[in-house]
Amino acid sequence: MECTSRTTTTSKLSWRLLLVVAVLLASSAISSASPRRLLQTCIGQDFDVPHAHLRAKNNVRPLKYTQELSDRAAAWAAQYKDNCAAAAPCPGVNVFLGYAGATWLPSDAVASWAEEEQHYDVNSNTCADGKGCGRYTQMVWRDSKEFGCATVDCSTGETLMACHYEPQGNVMGQKPF
């Protein structure tokens, strides 16, 4: 009787173990097909959080993310959908172009603009020779109060991101903060 009991228990455990392994394999196949995000955010938050961090670092009050400026950024970026390489920064607009074949996040765009900080000399209010820093200074411009951003998938597979700022920054002769 003791052997039968062990065999039955072992058999039940084997089936349970097999069931657990099957469930784990199925869930790993699903998760590898579509990555799961632990925290769901909207596009505005994805741009806003890194902006707020950079502005706080420079003792500048946070910007308000607005739908109106987001819509304006979306319309502006959409006009370049077929030729995203032609999109260039202009007063009050920061632009990011990510190459095809990669997944680009808003934090990538903001990080690339923030990297320009190393080229900015606050004392002379200038960029290092041959370097750009206008996208960084726009992000931390003390008089800008609102912004909105958009992402466009280009026909070439690239990713275009643009943020519009109001009032626009980079006013000649003024420092950002």
mmCIF file of C-alpha atoms in Angstrom:
data_model
loop_
_atom_site.group_PDB
_atom_site.id
_atom_site.type_symbol
_atom_site.label_atom_id
_atom_site.label_comp_id
_atom_site.label_asym_id
_atom_site.label_seq_id
_atom_site.Cartn_x
_atom_site.Cartn_y
_atom_site.Cartn_z
ATOM 1 C CA MET A 1 0.000 0.000 0.000
ATOM 2 C CA GLU A 2 2.825 2.337 0.776
ATOM 3 C CA CYS A 3 4.351 1.949 -2.710
ATOM 4 C CA THR A 4 1.040 2.615 -4.431
ATOM 5 C CA SER A 5 0.579 5.739 -2.381
ATOM 6 C CA ARG A 6 4.014 7.023 -3.329
ATOM 7 C CA THR A 7 3.478 6.243 -6.971
ATOM 8 C CA THR A 8 0.171 8.090 -6.977
ATOM 9 C CA THR A 9 1.691 11.069 -5.170
ATOM 10 C CA THR A 10 4.696 11.094 -7.486
ATOM 11 C CA SER A 11 2.426 10.802 -10.506
ATOM 12 C CA LYS A 12 0.276 13.732 -9.320
ATOM 13 C CA LEU A 13 3.381 15.817 -8.665
ATOM 14 C CA SER A 14 4.755 15.004 -12.112
ATOM 15 C CA TRP A 15 1.551 16.122 -13.784
ATOM 16 C CA ARG A 16 1.458 19.306 -11.739
ATOM 17 C CA LEU A 17 5.087 20.025 -12.508
ATOM 18 C CA LEU A 18 4.450 19.418 -16.199
ATOM 19 C CA LEU A 19 1.470 21.789 -16.083
ATOM 20 C CA VAL A 20 3.534 24.520 -14.355
ATOM 21 C CA VAL A 21 6.340 24.158 -16.928
ATOM 22 C CA ALA A 22 3.844 24.387 -19.803
ATOM 23 C CA VAL A 23 2.281 27.545 -18.359
ATOM 24 C CA LEU A 24 5.703 29.130 -17.831
ATOM 25 C CA LEU A 25 6.834 28.296 -21.358
ATOM 26 C CA ALA A 26 3.607 29.671 -22.818
ATOM 27 C CA SER A 27 3.867 32.895 -20.840
ATOM 28 C CA SER A 28 7.519 33.384 -21.804
ATOM 29 C CA ALA A 29 6.651 32.935 -25.480
ATOM 30 C CA ILE A 30 3.923 35.558 -25.153
ATOM 31 C CA SER A 31 6.158 37.985 -23.271
ATOM 32 C CA SER A 32 8.990 37.654 -25.790
ATOM 33 C CA ALA A 33 6.578 38.420 -28.627
ATOM 34 C CA SER A 34 5.286 41.607 -27.057
ATOM 35 C CA PRO A 35 7.278 43.294 -24.295
ATOM 36 C CA ARG A 36 5.269 44.145 -21.215
ATOM 37 C CA ARG A 37 5.573 47.601 -19.715
ATOM 38 C CA LEU A 38 5.350 47.666 -15.963
ATOM 39 C CA LEU A 39 4.177 51.260 -15.899
ATOM 40 C CA GLN A 40 1.828 52.526 -18.586
ATOM 41 C CA THR A 41 2.347 56.180 -19.425
ATOM 42 C CA CYS A 42 1.024 58.523 -22.057
ATOM 43 C CA ILE A 43 3.257 60.210 -24.624
ATOM 44 C CA GLY A 44 3.076 63.490 -22.711
ATOM 45 C CA GLN A 45 4.449 61.894 -19.556
ATOM 46 C CA ASP A 46 7.191 60.170 -21.537
ATOM 47 C CA PHE A 47 8.440 63.593 -22.661
ATOM 48 C CA ASP A 48 7.507 65.513 -19.510
ATOM 49 C CA VAL A 49 9.384 63.483 -16.902
ATOM 50 C CA PRO A 50 12.879 63.876 -18.408
ATOM 51 C CA HIS A 51 12.191 67.573 -19.127
ATOM 52 C CA ALA A 52 11.140 68.134 -15.515
ATOM 53 C CA HIS A 53 14.270 66.410 -14.239
ATOM 54 C CA LEU A 54 16.572 68.568 -16.373
ATOM 55 C CA ARG A 55 14.752 71.794 -15.468
ATOM 56 C CA ALA A 56 14.852 70.949 -11.747
ATOM 57 C CA LYS A 57 18.583 70.315 -12.023
ATOM 58 C CA ASN A 58 18.944 73.879 -13.335
ATOM 59 C CA ASN A 59 16.515 75.364 -10.774
ATOM 60 C CA VAL A 60 13.930 76.195 -13.439
ATOM 61 C CA ARG A 61 10.231 75.576 -12.794
ATOM 62 C CA PRO A 62 8.641 72.676 -14.687
ATOM 63 C CA LEU A 63 6.856 73.169 -17.976
ATOM 64 C CA LYS A 64 3.165 72.409 -18.424
ATOM 65 C CA TYR A 65 2.521 69.792 -21.108
ATOM 66 C CA THR A 66 -0.434 70.900 -23.256
ATOM 67 C CA GLN A 67 -2.554 69.122 -25.825
ATOM 68 C CA GLU A 68 -2.655 72.246 -27.996
ATOM 69 C CA LEU A 69 1.143 72.317 -28.378
ATOM 70 C CA SER A 70 1.207 68.534 -28.764
ATOM 71 C CA ASP A 71 -1.276 68.832 -31.648
ATOM 72 C CA ARG A 72 0.812 71.609 -33.174
ATOM 73 C CA ALA A 73 3.944 69.442 -32.898
ATOM 74 C CA ALA A 74 2.081 66.513 -34.483
ATOM 75 C CA ALA A 75 0.915 68.631 -37.436
ATOM 76 C CA TRP A 76 4.397 70.089 -37.877
ATOM 77 C CA ALA A 77 6.081 66.659 -37.776
ATOM 78 C CA ALA A 78 3.481 65.039 -40.064
ATOM 79 C CA GLN A 79 4.436 67.343 -42.921
ATOM 80 C CA TYR A 80 7.871 65.632 -42.952
ATOM 81 C CA LYS A 81 6.579 62.032 -42.864
ATOM 82 C CA ASP A 82 7.843 61.351 -46.394
ATOM 83 C CA ASN A 83 11.147 63.208 -45.881
ATOM 84 C CA CYS A 84 11.960 63.265 -42.175
ATOM 85 C CA ALA A 85 15.573 64.224 -42.849
ATOM 86 C CA ALA A 86 14.285 67.633 -43.996
ATOM 87 C CA ALA A 87 12.867 68.408 -40.519
ATOM 88 C CA ALA A 88 15.184 70.873 -38.818
ATOM 89 C CA PRO A 89 15.013 72.706 -35.492
ATOM 90 C CA CYS A 90 13.518 76.166 -35.711
ATOM 91 C CA PRO A 91 12.668 78.800 -33.085
ATOM 92 C CA GLY A 92 10.672 77.144 -30.327
ATOM 93 C CA VAL A 93 10.973 73.646 -31.826
ATOM 94 C CA ASN A 94 13.342 70.817 -30.874
ATOM 95 C CA VAL A 95 13.734 67.950 -33.347
ATOM 96 C CA PHE A 96 15.083 64.405 -33.003
ATOM 97 C CA LEU A 97 15.562 61.933 -35.859
ATOM 98 C CA GLY A 98 16.233 58.297 -34.976
ATOM 99 C CA TYR A 99 17.604 55.958 -37.621
ATOM 100 C CA ALA A 100 15.517 53.129 -39.062
ATOM 101 C CA GLY A 101 15.581 49.677 -37.549
ATOM 102 C CA ALA A 102 15.653 50.771 -33.905
ATOM 103 C CA THR A 103 12.979 51.492 -31.344
ATOM 104 C CA TRP A 104 13.165 55.107 -30.210
ATOM 105 C CA LEU A 105 11.543 56.446 -27.057
ATOM 106 C CA PRO A 106 10.810 60.042 -26.027
ATOM 107 C CA SER A 107 13.509 59.710 -23.382
ATOM 108 C CA ASP A 108 16.046 59.069 -26.185
ATOM 109 C CA ALA A 109 15.133 62.373 -27.832
ATOM 110 C CA VAL A 110 15.251 64.322 -24.571
ATOM 111 C CA ALA A 111 18.561 62.667 -23.608
ATOM 112 C CA SER A 112 20.147 63.640 -26.939
ATOM 113 C CA TRP A 113 19.062 67.251 -26.443
ATOM 114 C CA ALA A 114 20.245 67.230 -22.822
ATOM 115 C CA GLU A 115 23.700 65.992 -23.906
ATOM 116 C CA GLU A 116 24.245 69.404 -25.475
ATOM 117 C CA GLU A 117 24.616 70.805 -21.947
ATOM 118 C CA GLN A 118 28.291 69.827 -22.062
ATOM 119 C CA HIS A 119 28.807 72.262 -24.959
ATOM 120 C CA TYR A 120 27.105 75.228 -23.265
ATOM 121 C CA ASP A 121 29.154 77.827 -21.377
ATOM 122 C CA VAL A 122 26.823 79.679 -19.025
ATOM 123 C CA ASN A 123 29.341 82.457 -18.316
ATOM 124 C CA SER A 124 29.736 83.477 -21.957
ATOM 125 C CA ASN A 125 26.244 82.260 -22.936
ATOM 126 C CA THR A 126 27.706 80.474 -25.962
ATOM 127 C CA CYS A 127 28.157 76.993 -27.377
ATOM 128 C CA ALA A 128 31.602 75.468 -27.821
ATOM 129 C CA ASP A 129 33.101 76.034 -31.274
ATOM 130 C CA GLY A 130 31.522 73.729 -33.819
ATOM 131 C CA LYS A 131 29.016 72.333 -31.316
ATOM 132 C CA GLY A 132 25.302 72.864 -30.881
ATOM 133 C CA CYS A 133 23.531 73.588 -27.620
ATOM 134 C CA GLY A 134 20.314 75.337 -28.689
ATOM 135 C CA ARG A 135 18.100 72.303 -28.085
ATOM 136 C CA TYR A 136 19.429 72.044 -24.525
ATOM 137 C CA THR A 137 18.958 75.755 -23.835
ATOM 138 C CA GLN A 138 15.420 75.600 -25.274
ATOM 139 C CA MET A 139 14.552 72.800 -22.855
ATOM 140 C CA VAL A 140 15.729 74.782 -19.822
ATOM 141 C CA TRP A 141 14.652 78.248 -21.012
ATOM 142 C CA ARG A 142 13.281 79.953 -17.876
ATOM 143 C CA ASP A 143 10.571 81.941 -19.682
ATOM 144 C CA SER A 144 9.077 78.941 -21.499
ATOM 145 C CA LYS A 145 5.942 77.847 -19.672
ATOM 146 C CA GLU A 146 4.361 75.162 -21.852
ATOM 147 C CA PHE A 147 5.364 72.507 -24.318
ATOM 148 C CA GLY A 148 3.917 69.683 -26.383
ATOM 149 C CA CYS A 149 5.555 66.884 -28.328
ATOM 150 C CA ALA A 150 4.767 64.333 -31.008
ATOM 151 C CA THR A 151 6.309 61.272 -32.620
ATOM 152 C CA VAL A 152 5.978 60.378 -36.303
ATOM 153 C CA ASP A 153 6.969 57.138 -38.005
ATOM 154 C CA CYS A 154 8.668 58.196 -41.224
ATOM 155 C CA SER A 155 8.046 56.418 -44.524
ATOM 156 C CA THR A 156 11.762 55.513 -44.535
ATOM 157 C CA GLY A 157 11.461 53.675 -41.206
ATOM 158 C CA GLU A 158 13.088 56.470 -39.220
ATOM 159 C CA THR A 159 11.422 58.042 -36.175
ATOM 160 C CA LEU A 160 10.872 61.799 -35.975
ATOM 161 C CA MET A 161 10.113 63.477 -32.651
ATOM 162 C CA ALA A 162 9.415 67.163 -32.186
ATOM 163 C CA CYS A 163 8.612 69.345 -29.193
ATOM 164 C CA HIS A 164 7.126 72.851 -29.414
ATOM 165 C CA TYR A 165 7.777 75.357 -26.614
ATOM 166 C CA GLU A 166 5.834 78.498 -25.652
ATOM 167 C CA PRO A 167 7.027 81.113 -25.305
ATOM 168 C CA GLN A 168 9.945 80.034 -27.425
ATOM 169 C CA GLY A 169 13.401 80.305 -25.952
ATOM 170 C CA ASN A 170 16.870 81.043 -27.251
ATOM 171 C CA VAL A 171 16.284 84.777 -27.346
ATOM 172 C CA MET A 172 19.439 86.512 -28.588
ATOM 173 C CA GLY A 173 21.416 88.149 -25.781
ATOM 174 C CA GLN A 174 19.504 86.390 -22.976
ATOM 175 C CA LYS A 175 20.632 83.480 -20.827
ATOM 176 C CA PRO A 176 18.374 80.451 -20.455
ATOM 177 C CA PHE A 177 18.311 80.509 -16.638
#
